Amino acid sequence: MIYLDFNATTPIDSEVQKTICTSLNEAWGNPSSSYDTGKHAKSVIEDARRKVAEMIGSAPHEVIFTSGGTESNQMVISTACKNFHLEVESGLDLKIPHIITSQIEHDSIRIPLEKLVEERKAEVTFVSVCKSTGIINVDDIMKEIKPNTCLITLMLANNETGVIQPVQQLRPKLKVHKSASLCTILLHTDAAQALGKIEVDVDTLDIDYLTIVGHKFYGPRIGALYTKHMKPLYPLFWGGGQERNFRPGTENTPMIAGLGKAADLVTLNLEKYNQHMSAMCSYLVKVLKKCFKPKSVIVHFFKENRLPNTLSVAFDYECTGAAILAKAKNIGASTGSACHSGIGRPSEVLINSGIPADLAAKTIRLSVGRETTKEDINKAVKILHNAVKRVTFPLKL
């Protein structure tokens, strides 16, 4: 199989795998224990914390390990709501919190917010992105601020289109904007798709929280949450005092060690990774346009500021993206987010990004990786070409 779905998940890097195995053998002690095996496990965790912090330009104590992106995102949402109520108790005459986000967020943001609205525990404004660029206008976010606004959460890069969002503009706009909010507005970005592909620096972004997902950059399926020093953070559940009481439960030392190694590889090799993926992505576009009829292959937002590895490609024939992939048995790709695989309808993210529904239904997401080759791409495009011929027969390509 030729794998072109690296935005869904990545294989574990061989060096990360070695680190995990070494930790399984040598750092098996309980990190909370006071004797040597526990102390060793604790040192492995702290070394990984330092490496994750270095990857994003933060201090180590600002990194909390979690089970993954979903937990990290929901911890931020829960914290913002709790912090709002604490401020209300301090004298603000407000009833429920208000959160601002975009219409193109991942389900781990969108669905929890929709549940809060359904349960009447929060107000949420979903701001649309520009239909021609897929990029949100930060001024549109500022216009939605209310007296009870407590959180703005905006993904750093979209998992389907690859479009990078102007997260770094949020803080400067807030500083000059005459805010209507009477409570603290916290800033969060889900950086799951950006890490390992583009530079991510928390000081440049100037946000309060940032979500980290290991399996998106060749690490294990755990995550972390960056929380800016002195900003509020409240646990989702309670137990032992692990992770400074923010994330109870005996630490998963081997996976944390693996996450640290994956982060270290990003810190050391990001420029090389970026250049290779960008070159392979450009080559993929070139081969697609050469192989298919002129104007029958439409690459969404290809000229915009986007991830170096991601293409959202519509095949403008009388067939759907799902039908093409059903015939392209030897290609690992998707019609959008892996979370929506098999739902049988066009991606809401694409439609909310301004892609017409009929064209969204014909779209496939192709995302290259660190070791994708031109040979892989040549084979993949040939398979896609044959698949389109099979599903559109007797139409001519």
C-alpha atoms as a printed R data frame, in Angstrom:
    type eleno elety resid chain resno       x      y       z
1   ATOM     1    CA   MET     A     1   0.000  0.000   0.000
2   ATOM     2    CA   ILE     A     2   1.129  3.518  -0.801
3   ATOM     3    CA   TYR     A     3   0.274  5.562   2.250
4   ATOM     4    CA   LEU     A     4  -0.840  9.151   1.643
5   ATOM     5    CA   ASP     A     5  -2.854  9.832   4.793
6   ATOM     6    CA   PHE     A     6  -0.215 11.169   7.163
7   ATOM     7    CA   ASN     A     7  -2.669 13.760   8.522
8   ATOM     8    CA   ALA     A     8  -4.744 10.910   9.935
9   ATOM     9    CA   THR     A     9  -1.810  9.300  11.704
10  ATOM    10    CA   THR     A    10   1.889  8.644  11.207
11  ATOM    11    CA   PRO     A    11   3.913  5.488  11.814
12  ATOM    12    CA   ILE     A    12   6.127  5.547  14.868
13  ATOM    13    CA   ASP     A    13   9.652  6.599  13.951
14  ATOM    14    CA   SER     A    14  12.225  3.822  14.454
15  ATOM    15    CA   GLU     A    15  14.182  5.964  16.933
16  ATOM    16    CA   VAL     A    16  10.991  6.662  18.865
17  ATOM    17    CA   GLN     A    17  10.248  2.949  18.900
18  ATOM    18    CA   LYS     A    18  13.706  2.206  20.335
19  ATOM    19    CA   THR     A    19  13.191  4.844  23.029
20  ATOM    20    CA   ILE     A    20   9.843  3.312  24.003
21  ATOM    21    CA   CYS     A    21  11.324 -0.194  24.182
22  ATOM    22    CA   THR     A    22  14.265  0.992  26.254
23  ATOM    23    CA   SER     A    23  11.885  2.703  28.646
24  ATOM    24    CA   LEU     A    24   9.763 -0.454  28.922
25  ATOM    25    CA   ASN     A    25  12.854 -2.374  29.976
26  ATOM    26    CA   GLU     A    26  14.661  0.184  32.107
27  ATOM    27    CA   ALA     A    27  12.107  2.742  33.363
28  ATOM    28    CA   TRP     A    28   9.373  0.402  34.578
29  ATOM    29    CA   GLY     A    29   9.243  1.805  38.126
30  ATOM    30    CA   ASN     A    30   6.449  3.960  39.480
31  ATOM    31    CA   PRO     A    31   7.570  7.580  38.960
32  ATOM    32    CA   SER     A    32   6.007  8.547  42.305
33  ATOM    33    CA   SER     A    33   8.197  6.086  44.219
34  ATOM    34    CA   SER     A    34  11.158  7.353  46.237
35  ATOM    35    CA   TYR     A    35  13.564  4.495  45.474
36  ATOM    36    CA   ASP     A    36  15.902  4.201  42.486
37  ATOM    37    CA   THR     A    37  13.613  2.530  39.928
38  ATOM    38    CA   GLY     A    38  10.952  5.177  40.565
39  ATOM    39    CA   LYS     A    39  13.477  7.999  40.442
40  ATOM    40    CA   HIS     A    40  14.770  6.723  37.116
41  ATOM    41    CA   ALA     A    41  11.267  6.637  35.640
42  ATOM    42    CA   LYS     A    42  10.682 10.158  36.932
43  ATOM    43    CA   SER     A    43  13.895 11.381  35.295
44  ATOM    44    CA   VAL     A    44  12.819  9.841  31.966
45  ATOM    45    CA   ILE     A    45   9.513 11.721  32.175
46  ATOM    46    CA   GLU     A    46  11.183 15.021  33.000
47  ATOM    47    CA   ASP     A    47  13.655 14.587  30.155
48  ATOM    48    CA   ALA     A    48  10.724 14.039  27.770
49  ATOM    49    CA   ARG     A    49   8.965 17.103  29.191
50  ATOM    50    CA   ARG     A    50  12.056 19.186  28.483
51  ATOM    51    CA   LYS     A    51  12.197 17.939  24.873
52  ATOM    52    CA   VAL     A    52   8.510 18.647  24.237
53  ATOM    53    CA   ALA     A    53   8.942 22.118  25.717
54  ATOM    54    CA   GLU     A    54  11.958 22.767  23.492
55  ATOM    55    CA   MET     A    55   9.938 21.799  20.409
56  ATOM    56    CA   ILE     A    56   7.383 24.554  21.075
57  ATOM    57    CA   GLY     A    57   9.647 27.099  22.777
58  ATOM    58    CA   SER     A    58   8.103 26.848  26.231
59  ATOM    59    CA   ALA     A    59   9.398 26.174  29.734
60  ATOM    60    CA   PRO     A    60   9.237 22.501  30.816
61  ATOM    61    CA   HIS     A    61   6.875 23.239  33.720
62  ATOM    62    CA   GLU     A    62   4.345 24.589  31.204
63  ATOM    63    CA   VAL     A    63   3.886 21.114  29.637
64  ATOM    64    CA   ILE     A    64   1.346 18.622  31.023
65  ATOM    65    CA   PHE     A    65   1.149 15.105  29.558
66  ATOM    66    CA   THR     A    66  -2.320 13.847  28.566
67  ATOM    67    CA   SER     A    67  -3.842 10.885  26.755
68  ATOM    68    CA   GLY     A    68  -4.089 12.867  23.508
69  ATOM    69    CA   GLY     A    69  -5.562 15.819  21.684
70  ATOM    70    CA   THR     A    70  -9.158 15.186  22.695
71  ATOM    71    CA   GLU     A    71  -8.332 15.288  26.392
72  ATOM    72    CA   SER     A    72  -6.104 18.346  25.995
73  ATOM    73    CA   ASN     A    73  -8.769 20.250  24.089
74  ATOM    74    CA   GLN     A    74 -11.511 19.394  26.548
75  ATOM    75    CA   MET     A    75  -9.323 20.316  29.502
76  ATOM    76    CA   VAL     A    76  -8.963 23.808  28.021
77  ATOM    77    CA   ILE     A    77 -12.691 24.161  27.399
78  ATOM    78    CA   SER     A    78 -13.514 22.935  30.904
79  ATOM    79    CA   THR     A    79 -10.896 25.254  32.428
80  ATOM    80    CA   ALA     A    80 -12.233 28.298  30.588
81  ATOM    81    CA   CYS     A    81 -15.788 27.602  31.761
82  ATOM    82    CA   LYS     A    82 -14.710 27.009  35.359
83  ATOM    83    CA   ASN     A    83 -12.578 30.128  35.368
84  ATOM    84    CA   PHE     A    84 -15.536 32.120  34.069
85  ATOM    85    CA   HIS     A    85 -17.733 30.924  36.944
86  ATOM    86    CA   LEU     A    86 -15.025 31.742  39.472
87  ATOM    87    CA   GLU     A    87 -14.892 35.282  38.115
88  ATOM    88    CA   VAL     A    88 -18.675 35.511  38.144
89  ATOM    89    CA   GLU     A    89 -18.625 34.571  41.807
90  ATOM    90    CA   SER     A    90 -16.215 37.425  42.286
91  ATOM    91    CA   GLY     A    91 -18.849 39.884  41.197
92  ATOM    92    CA   LEU     A    92 -19.527 39.760  37.461
93  ATOM    93    CA   ASP     A    93 -23.255 39.667  36.757
94  ATOM    94    CA   LEU     A    94 -23.114 37.031  34.031
95  ATOM    95    CA   LYS     A    95 -24.913 33.678  33.716
96  ATOM    96    CA   ILE     A    96 -23.108 31.299  31.369
97  ATOM    97    CA   PRO     A    97 -19.763 31.518  29.553
98  ATOM    98    CA   HIS     A    98 -19.383 32.418  25.897
99  ATOM    99    CA   ILE     A    99 -16.784 30.748  23.664
100 ATOM   100    CA   ILE     A   100 -15.689 31.766  20.171
101 ATOM   101    CA   THR     A   101 -14.320 29.274  17.662
102 ATOM   102    CA   SER     A   102 -14.332 28.635  13.913
103 ATOM   103    CA   GLN     A   103 -16.566 26.560  11.651
104 ATOM   104    CA   ILE     A   104 -13.643 24.363  10.596
105 ATOM   105    CA   GLU     A   105 -12.477 22.991  13.957
106 ATOM   106    CA   HIS     A   106 -11.775 19.337  14.669
107 ATOM   107    CA   ASP     A   107 -14.548 17.299  16.291
108 ATOM   108    CA   SER     A   108 -12.649 17.265  19.592
109 ATOM   109    CA   ILE     A   109 -13.399 20.996  19.784
110 ATOM   110    CA   ARG     A   110 -16.671 21.254  17.881
111 ATOM   111    CA   ILE     A   111 -18.627 18.441  19.522
112 ATOM   112    CA   PRO     A   112 -17.822 19.324  23.183
113 ATOM   113    CA   LEU     A   113 -18.862 22.916  22.453
114 ATOM   114    CA   GLU     A   114 -22.085 21.782  20.804
115 ATOM   115    CA   LYS     A   115 -22.814 19.615  23.856
116 ATOM   116    CA   LEU     A   116 -22.324 22.607  26.152
117 ATOM   117    CA   VAL     A   117 -24.818 24.573  24.057
118 ATOM   118    CA   GLU     A   118 -27.253 21.650  24.051
119 ATOM   119    CA   GLU     A   119 -27.028 21.423  27.842
120 ATOM   120    CA   ARG     A   120 -27.328 25.219  28.140
121 ATOM   121    CA   LYS     A   121 -24.001 25.426  29.917
122 ATOM   122    CA   ALA     A   122 -22.389 27.804  27.437
123 ATOM   123    CA   GLU     A   123 -22.965 30.047  24.457
124 ATOM   124    CA   VAL     A   124 -20.777 29.332  21.427
125 ATOM   125    CA   THR     A   125 -20.173 31.370  18.291
126 ATOM   126    CA   PHE     A   126 -18.826 29.490  15.283
127 ATOM   127    CA   VAL     A   127 -17.165 32.067  13.050
128 ATOM   128    CA   SER     A   128 -16.952 31.348   9.316
129 ATOM   129    CA   VAL     A   129 -13.725 31.424   7.323
130 ATOM   130    CA   CYS     A   130 -13.203 33.324   4.086
131 ATOM   131    CA   LYS     A   131 -14.791 31.272   1.315
132 ATOM   132    CA   SER     A   132 -12.044 32.072  -1.181
133 ATOM   133    CA   THR     A   133  -9.016 31.402   1.019
134 ATOM   134    CA   GLY     A   134 -10.176 29.106   3.839
135 ATOM   135    CA   ILE     A   135  -8.600 31.565   6.295
136 ATOM   136    CA   ILE     A   136 -10.480 33.160   9.167
137 ATOM   137    CA   ASN     A   137 -10.562 36.933   9.475
138 ATOM   138    CA   VAL     A   138  -9.485 37.712  13.030
139 ATOM   139    CA   ASP     A   139 -11.555 40.914  12.952
140 ATOM   140    CA   ASP     A   140 -14.631 38.696  12.525
141 ATOM   141    CA   ILE     A   141 -13.671 36.991  15.783
142 ATOM   142    CA   MET     A   142 -13.237 40.317  17.561
143 ATOM   143    CA   LYS     A   143 -16.725 41.403  16.478
144 ATOM   144    CA   GLU     A   144 -18.228 38.418  18.301
145 ATOM   145    CA   ILE     A   145 -16.790 39.218  21.737
146 ATOM   146    CA   LYS     A   146 -19.499 39.577  24.395
147 ATOM   147    CA   PRO     A   147 -19.466 40.512  28.088
148 ATOM   148    CA   ASN     A   148 -19.339 36.786  28.956
149 ATOM   149    CA   THR     A   149 -16.686 35.722  26.412
150 ATOM   150    CA   CYS     A   150 -14.097 33.620  28.222
151 ATOM   151    CA   LEU     A   151 -12.296 31.625  25.501
152 ATOM   152    CA   ILE     A   152 -11.226 31.931  21.874
153 ATOM   153    CA   THR     A   153 -10.055 28.638  20.377
154 ATOM   154    CA   LEU     A   154  -8.741 28.511  16.820
155 ATOM   155    CA   MET     A   155  -6.838 25.623  15.241
156 ATOM   156    CA   LEU     A   156  -3.361 26.412  13.959
157 ATOM   157    CA   ALA     A   157  -3.715 24.434  10.722
158 ATOM   158    CA   ASN     A   158  -6.722 22.668   9.289
159 ATOM   159    CA   ASN     A   159  -6.462 18.892   9.043
160 ATOM   160    CA   GLU     A   160  -8.384 18.669   5.751
161 ATOM   161    CA   THR     A   161  -7.369 21.707   3.703
162 ATOM   162    CA   GLY     A   162  -3.961 22.285   5.283
163 ATOM   163    CA   VAL     A   163  -4.684 26.009   5.491
164 ATOM   164    CA   ILE     A   164  -2.762 27.725   8.289
165 ATOM   165    CA   GLN     A   165  -4.853 30.058  10.438
166 ATOM   166    CA   PRO     A   166  -3.648 33.468  11.744
167 ATOM   167    CA   VAL     A   167  -3.526 32.465  15.400
168 ATOM   168    CA   GLN     A   168  -0.612 34.834  16.070
169 ATOM   169    CA   GLN     A   169  -2.921 37.793  15.281
170 ATOM   170    CA   LEU     A   170  -5.297 37.063  18.157
171 ATOM   171    CA   ARG     A   171  -3.300 38.597  21.019
172 ATOM   172    CA   PRO     A   172  -2.350 41.849  19.229
173 ATOM   173    CA   LYS     A   173  -5.955 42.301  18.121
174 ATOM   174    CA   LEU     A   174  -7.188 41.708  21.662
175 ATOM   175    CA   LYS     A   175  -4.751 44.284  23.011
176 ATOM   176    CA   VAL     A   176  -5.975 47.057  20.704
177 ATOM   177    CA   HIS     A   177  -9.575 45.909  20.530
178 ATOM   178    CA   LYS     A   178 -11.993 47.659  22.843
179 ATOM   179    CA   SER     A   179 -13.123 44.434  24.430
180 ATOM   180    CA   ALA     A   180 -16.741 44.068  25.396
181 ATOM   181    CA   SER     A   181 -15.877 41.179  27.687
182 ATOM   182    CA   LEU     A   182 -16.054 41.671  31.435
183 ATOM   183    CA   CYS     A   183 -14.025 38.532  32.180
184 ATOM   184    CA   THR     A   184 -10.666 37.081  31.208
185 ATOM   185    CA   ILE     A   185 -10.488 35.934  27.577
186 ATOM   186    CA   LEU     A   186  -8.190 32.924  27.281
187 ATOM   187    CA   LEU     A   187  -6.575 31.971  23.944
188 ATOM   188    CA   HIS     A   188  -6.100 28.381  22.767
189 ATOM   189    CA   THR     A   189  -4.889 26.708  19.599
190 ATOM   190    CA   ASP     A   190  -5.047 23.063  18.597
191 ATOM   191    CA   ALA     A   191  -1.647 22.564  16.943
192 ATOM   192    CA   ALA     A   192  -2.115 18.850  16.213
193 ATOM   193    CA   GLN     A   193  -1.611 19.137  12.452
194 ATOM   194    CA   ALA     A   194   1.056 21.835  12.520
195 ATOM   195    CA   LEU     A   195   3.670 20.205  14.744
196 ATOM   196    CA   GLY     A   196   6.404 18.439  12.825
197 ATOM   197    CA   LYS     A   197   5.504 20.276   9.609
198 ATOM   198    CA   ILE     A   198   5.951 23.988  10.341
199 ATOM   199    CA   GLU     A   199   7.622 25.938  13.125
200 ATOM   200    CA   VAL     A   200   5.430 26.238  16.213
201 ATOM   201    CA   ASP     A   201   6.560 28.657  18.900
202 ATOM   202    CA   VAL     A   202   4.301 29.577  21.796
203 ATOM   203    CA   ASP     A   203   5.945 32.965  22.310
204 ATOM   204    CA   THR     A   204   5.362 33.914  18.672
205 ATOM   205    CA   LEU     A   205   1.767 32.686  18.826
206 ATOM   206    CA   ASP     A   206   1.293 34.355  22.238
207 ATOM   207    CA   ILE     A   207  -1.465 31.986  23.283
208 ATOM   208    CA   ASP     A   208  -2.407 30.627  26.707
209 ATOM   209    CA   TYR     A   209  -2.874 26.980  25.717
210 ATOM   210    CA   LEU     A   210  -1.620 24.758  22.904
211 ATOM   211    CA   THR     A   211  -2.618 21.172  22.145
212 ATOM   212    CA   ILE     A   212   0.048 18.615  21.196
213 ATOM   213    CA   VAL     A   213  -0.742 15.222  19.604
214 ATOM   214    CA   GLY     A   214   2.075 12.677  19.372
215 ATOM   215    CA   HIS     A   215   0.810 10.404  16.619
216 ATOM   216    CA   LYS     A   216   0.681 13.299  14.154
217 ATOM   217    CA   PHE     A   217   4.491 13.676  14.213
218 ATOM   218    CA   TYR     A   218   5.709 10.064  14.294
219 ATOM   219    CA   GLY     A   219   5.254  9.642  18.032
220 ATOM   220    CA   PRO     A   220   2.990  7.466  20.195
221 ATOM   221    CA   ARG     A   221  -0.742  8.004  20.662
222 ATOM   222    CA   ILE     A   222  -0.568 10.255  23.664
223 ATOM   223    CA   GLY     A   223  -0.481 14.041  23.866
224 ATOM   224    CA   ALA     A   224   0.359 17.050  25.924
225 ATOM   225    CA   LEU     A   225  -1.009 20.456  26.774
226 ATOM   226    CA   TYR     A   226   1.003 23.638  26.951
227 ATOM   227    CA   THR     A   227  -0.357 26.022  29.590
228 ATOM   228    CA   LYS     A   228   1.227 29.455  29.856
229 ATOM   229    CA   HIS     A   229   2.743 30.191  33.241
230 ATOM   230    CA   MET     A   230   0.247 31.727  35.680
231 ATOM   231    CA   LYS     A   231  -2.757 30.912  33.475
232 ATOM   232    CA   PRO     A   232  -5.555 28.836  35.040
233 ATOM   233    CA   LEU     A   233  -5.744 25.085  34.544
234 ATOM   234    CA   TYR     A   234  -8.213 22.750  36.229
235 ATOM   235    CA   PRO     A   235  -8.204 18.931  36.038
236 ATOM   236    CA   LEU     A   236 -10.942 16.991  34.326
237 ATOM   237    CA   PHE     A   237 -10.782 14.324  37.035
238 ATOM   238    CA   TRP     A   238  -9.161 13.689  40.376
239 ATOM   239    CA   GLY     A   239  -6.945 11.031  41.886
240 ATOM   240    CA   GLY     A   240  -3.280 10.975  42.811
241 ATOM   241    CA   GLY     A   241  -1.034 14.016  42.602
242 ATOM   242    CA   GLN     A   242   0.601 13.183  39.269
243 ATOM   243    CA   GLU     A   243   1.405 15.969  36.808
244 ATOM   244    CA   ARG     A   244   1.197 18.493  39.638
245 ATOM   245    CA   ASN     A   245  -2.427 17.448  40.317
246 ATOM   246    CA   PHE     A   246  -3.532 18.496  36.809
247 ATOM   247    CA   ARG     A   247  -3.625 14.996  35.314
248 ATOM   248    CA   PRO     A   248  -3.932 12.228  37.937
249 ATOM   249    CA   GLY     A   249  -3.047  8.632  37.222
250 ATOM   250    CA   THR     A   250   0.271  6.763  37.181
251 ATOM   251    CA   GLU     A   251   2.254  8.146  34.272
252 ATOM   252    CA   ASN     A   252   2.639  6.121  31.072
253 ATOM   253    CA   THR     A   253   6.426  6.398  31.168
254 ATOM   254    CA   PRO     A   254   7.299  4.514  27.932
255 ATOM   255    CA   MET     A   255   4.853  6.514  25.810
256 ATOM   256    CA   ILE     A   256   5.918  9.782  27.408
257 ATOM   257    CA   ALA     A   257   9.536  8.887  26.647
258 ATOM   258    CA   GLY     A   258   8.509  8.196  23.055
259 ATOM   259    CA   LEU     A   259   6.727 11.530  22.802
260 ATOM   260    CA   GLY     A   260   9.855 13.243  24.047
261 ATOM   261    CA   LYS     A   261  11.973 11.515  21.413
262 ATOM   262    CA   ALA     A   262   9.495 12.403  18.651
263 ATOM   263    CA   ALA     A   263   9.617 16.032  19.786
264 ATOM   264    CA   ASP     A   264  13.404 15.947  19.819
265 ATOM   265    CA   LEU     A   265  13.463 14.711  16.227
266 ATOM   266    CA   VAL     A   266  11.219 17.604  15.207
267 ATOM   267    CA   THR     A   267  13.470 20.123  16.940
268 ATOM   268    CA   LEU     A   268  16.559 18.718  15.202
269 ATOM   269    CA   ASN     A   269  15.123 18.084  11.737
270 ATOM   270    CA   LEU     A   270  12.122 20.356  11.131
271 ATOM   271    CA   GLU     A   271  13.647 22.273   8.222
272 ATOM   272    CA   LYS     A   272  14.586 19.020   6.454
273 ATOM   273    CA   TYR     A   273  11.126 17.530   7.047
274 ATOM   274    CA   ASN     A   274   9.426 20.697   5.808
275 ATOM   275    CA   GLN     A   275  11.483 20.948   2.628
276 ATOM   276    CA   HIS     A   276  11.013 17.287   1.719
277 ATOM   277    CA   MET     A   277   7.248 17.303   2.254
278 ATOM   278    CA   SER     A   278   6.873 20.563   0.340
279 ATOM   279    CA   ALA     A   279   8.847 19.157  -2.604
280 ATOM   280    CA   MET     A   280   6.802 15.940  -2.648
281 ATOM   281    CA   CYS     A   281   3.534 17.865  -2.436
282 ATOM   282    CA   SER     A   282   4.492 20.079  -5.382
283 ATOM   283    CA   TYR     A   283   5.545 17.012  -7.347
284 ATOM   284    CA   LEU     A   284   2.215 15.354  -6.555
285 ATOM   285    CA   VAL     A   285   0.328 18.328  -8.010
286 ATOM   286    CA   LYS     A   286   2.515 18.266 -11.117
287 ATOM   287    CA   VAL     A   287   1.916 14.556 -11.738
288 ATOM   288    CA   LEU     A   288  -1.830 14.818 -11.086
289 ATOM   289    CA   LYS     A   289  -2.243 17.656 -13.577
290 ATOM   290    CA   LYS     A   290  -0.149 15.789 -16.150
291 ATOM   291    CA   CYS     A   291  -2.062 12.528 -15.768
292 ATOM   292    CA   PHE     A   292  -5.632 13.843 -15.756
293 ATOM   293    CA   LYS     A   293  -7.563 16.057 -18.156
294 ATOM   294    CA   PRO     A   294  -6.901 19.800 -17.894
295 ATOM   295    CA   LYS     A   295  -9.054 21.431 -15.210
296 ATOM   296    CA   SER     A   296 -10.408 18.041 -14.070
297 ATOM   297    CA   VAL     A   297  -8.118 18.070 -11.014
298 ATOM   298    CA   ILE     A   298  -8.849 20.959  -8.658
299 ATOM   299    CA   VAL     A   299  -6.511 21.538  -5.721
300 ATOM   300    CA   HIS     A   300  -8.307 23.535  -3.056
301 ATOM   301    CA   PHE     A   301  -6.414 26.499  -1.559
302 ATOM   302    CA   PHE     A   302  -3.105 25.414  -3.111
303 ATOM   303    CA   LYS     A   303  -1.877 29.021  -3.336
304 ATOM   304    CA   GLU     A   304  -2.732 29.862   0.263
305 ATOM   305    CA   ASN     A   305  -0.548 29.722   3.356
306 ATOM   306    CA   ARG     A   306  -0.804 26.014   4.091
307 ATOM   307    CA   LEU     A   307   0.951 22.970   5.481
308 ATOM   308    CA   PRO     A   308   3.782 21.657   3.292
309 ATOM   309    CA   ASN     A   309   2.390 18.126   3.115
310 ATOM   310    CA   THR     A   310  -1.357 18.519   2.548
311 ATOM   311    CA   LEU     A   311  -3.448 18.525  -0.628
312 ATOM   312    CA   SER     A   312  -7.221 18.624  -0.808
313 ATOM   313    CA   VAL     A   313  -7.929 17.470  -4.364
314 ATOM   314    CA   ALA     A   314 -11.253 17.331  -6.215
315 ATOM   315    CA   PHE     A   315 -11.554 15.016  -9.212
316 ATOM   316    CA   ASP     A   316 -14.214 16.724 -11.318
317 ATOM   317    CA   TYR     A   317 -15.808 13.671 -12.885
318 ATOM   318    CA   GLU     A   318 -19.154 11.985 -12.418
319 ATOM   319    CA   CYS     A   319 -18.030 10.163  -9.285
320 ATOM   320    CA   THR     A   320 -17.342 10.783  -5.613
321 ATOM   321    CA   GLY     A   321 -14.067 10.765  -3.758
322 ATOM   322    CA   ALA     A   322 -15.282  7.815  -1.723
323 ATOM   323    CA   ALA     A   323 -16.064  5.847  -4.903
324 ATOM   324    CA   ILE     A   324 -12.585  6.543  -6.261
325 ATOM   325    CA   LEU     A   325 -10.906  5.367  -3.058
326 ATOM   326    CA   ALA     A   326 -13.079  2.247  -3.017
327 ATOM   327    CA   LYS     A   327 -11.497  1.282  -6.340
328 ATOM   328    CA   ALA     A   328  -7.998  2.504  -5.420
329 ATOM   329    CA   LYS     A   329  -7.367 -0.412  -3.091
330 ATOM   330    CA   ASN     A   330  -3.624  0.094  -2.819
331 ATOM   331    CA   ILE     A   331  -3.719  3.707  -1.656
332 ATOM   332    CA   GLY     A   332  -4.098  4.831   1.942
333 ATOM   333    CA   ALA     A   333  -5.983  8.140   1.693
334 ATOM   334    CA   SER     A   334  -9.249  9.642   2.891
335 ATOM   335    CA   THR     A   335 -12.072 11.934   1.830
336 ATOM   336    CA   GLY     A   336 -11.481 14.210   4.812
337 ATOM   337    CA   SER     A   337 -10.870 13.798   8.514
338 ATOM   338    CA   ALA     A   338 -10.246 10.186   9.511
339 ATOM   339    CA   CYS     A   339 -12.864 10.717  12.227
340 ATOM   340    CA   HIS     A   340 -15.507 10.970   9.477
341 ATOM   341    CA   SER     A   341 -14.412  7.975   7.422
342 ATOM   342    CA   GLY     A   342 -17.385  6.220   5.873
343 ATOM   343    CA   ILE     A   343 -20.056  8.787   6.773
344 ATOM   344    CA   GLY     A   344 -21.153  8.992   3.138
345 ATOM   345    CA   ARG     A   345 -21.621 12.753   2.863
346 ATOM   346    CA   PRO     A   346 -19.416 15.686   1.840
347 ATOM   347    CA   SER     A   347 -17.043 17.111   4.423
348 ATOM   348    CA   GLU     A   348 -18.575 19.914   6.473
349 ATOM   349    CA   VAL     A   349 -15.124 21.465   6.808
350 ATOM   350    CA   LEU     A   350 -14.828 21.759   3.024
351 ATOM   351    CA   ILE     A   351 -18.337 23.158   2.677
352 ATOM   352    CA   ASN     A   352 -17.700 25.616   5.509
353 ATOM   353    CA   SER     A   353 -14.483 26.592   3.722
354 ATOM   354    CA   GLY     A   354 -16.473 27.608   0.653
355 ATOM   355    CA   ILE     A   355 -16.191 24.460  -1.491
356 ATOM   356    CA   PRO     A   356 -19.510 23.688  -3.255
357 ATOM   357    CA   ALA     A   357 -21.136 20.523  -1.923
358 ATOM   358    CA   ASP     A   358 -20.912 18.656  -5.233
359 ATOM   359    CA   LEU     A   359 -17.191 19.411  -5.507
360 ATOM   360    CA   ALA     A   360 -16.615 18.590  -1.831
361 ATOM   361    CA   ALA     A   361 -18.135 15.167  -2.481
362 ATOM   362    CA   LYS     A   362 -15.530 14.606  -5.208
363 ATOM   363    CA   THR     A   363 -12.610 15.541  -2.982
364 ATOM   364    CA   ILE     A   364  -9.826 13.364  -1.597
365 ATOM   365    CA   ARG     A   365  -7.270 14.417   1.003
366 ATOM   366    CA   LEU     A   366  -3.731 13.407   0.099
367 ATOM   367    CA   SER     A   367  -1.036 14.060   2.701
368 ATOM   368    CA   VAL     A   368   2.598 13.085   2.208
369 ATOM   369    CA   GLY     A   369   5.119 12.172   4.880
370 ATOM   370    CA   ARG     A   370   8.806 12.396   5.727
371 ATOM   371    CA   GLU     A   371   9.758  9.380   3.612
372 ATOM   372    CA   THR     A   372   7.310  9.712   0.707
373 ATOM   373    CA   THR     A   373   9.167  9.339  -2.603
374 ATOM   374    CA   LYS     A   374   8.542 10.380  -6.196
375 ATOM   375    CA   GLU     A   375   8.163  6.698  -7.009
376 ATOM   376    CA   ASP     A   376   5.378  6.445  -4.415
377 ATOM   377    CA   ILE     A   377   3.640  9.428  -5.970
378 ATOM   378    CA   ASN     A   378   3.963  8.120  -9.518
379 ATOM   379    CA   LYS     A   379   2.429  4.798  -8.474
380 ATOM   380    CA   ALA     A   380  -0.327  6.471  -6.459
381 ATOM   381    CA   VAL     A   381  -1.397  8.760  -9.302
382 ATOM   382    CA   LYS     A   382  -1.472  5.822 -11.715
383 ATOM   383    CA   ILE     A   383  -3.699  3.914  -9.299
384 ATOM   384    CA   LEU     A   384  -5.986  6.947  -8.903
385 ATOM   385    CA   HIS     A   385  -6.169  7.364 -12.677
386 ATOM   386    CA   ASN     A   386  -7.193  3.741 -13.149
387 ATOM   387    CA   ALA     A   387  -9.726  4.023 -10.322
388 ATOM   388    CA   VAL     A   388 -11.345  7.096 -11.869
389 ATOM   389    CA   LYS     A   389 -11.564  5.321 -15.219
390 ATOM   390    CA   ARG     A   390 -13.323  2.401 -13.556
391 ATOM   391    CA   VAL     A   391 -15.914  4.464 -11.710
392 ATOM   392    CA   THR     A   392 -16.619  6.902 -14.562
393 ATOM   393    CA   PHE     A   393 -16.669  4.392 -17.424
394 ATOM   394    CA   PRO     A   394 -17.535  5.005 -20.256
395 ATOM   395    CA   LEU     A   395 -16.598  8.669 -19.705
396 ATOM   396    CA   LYS     A   396 -13.232  9.633 -21.195
397 ATOM   397    CA   LEU     A   397 -10.407 10.945 -19.081
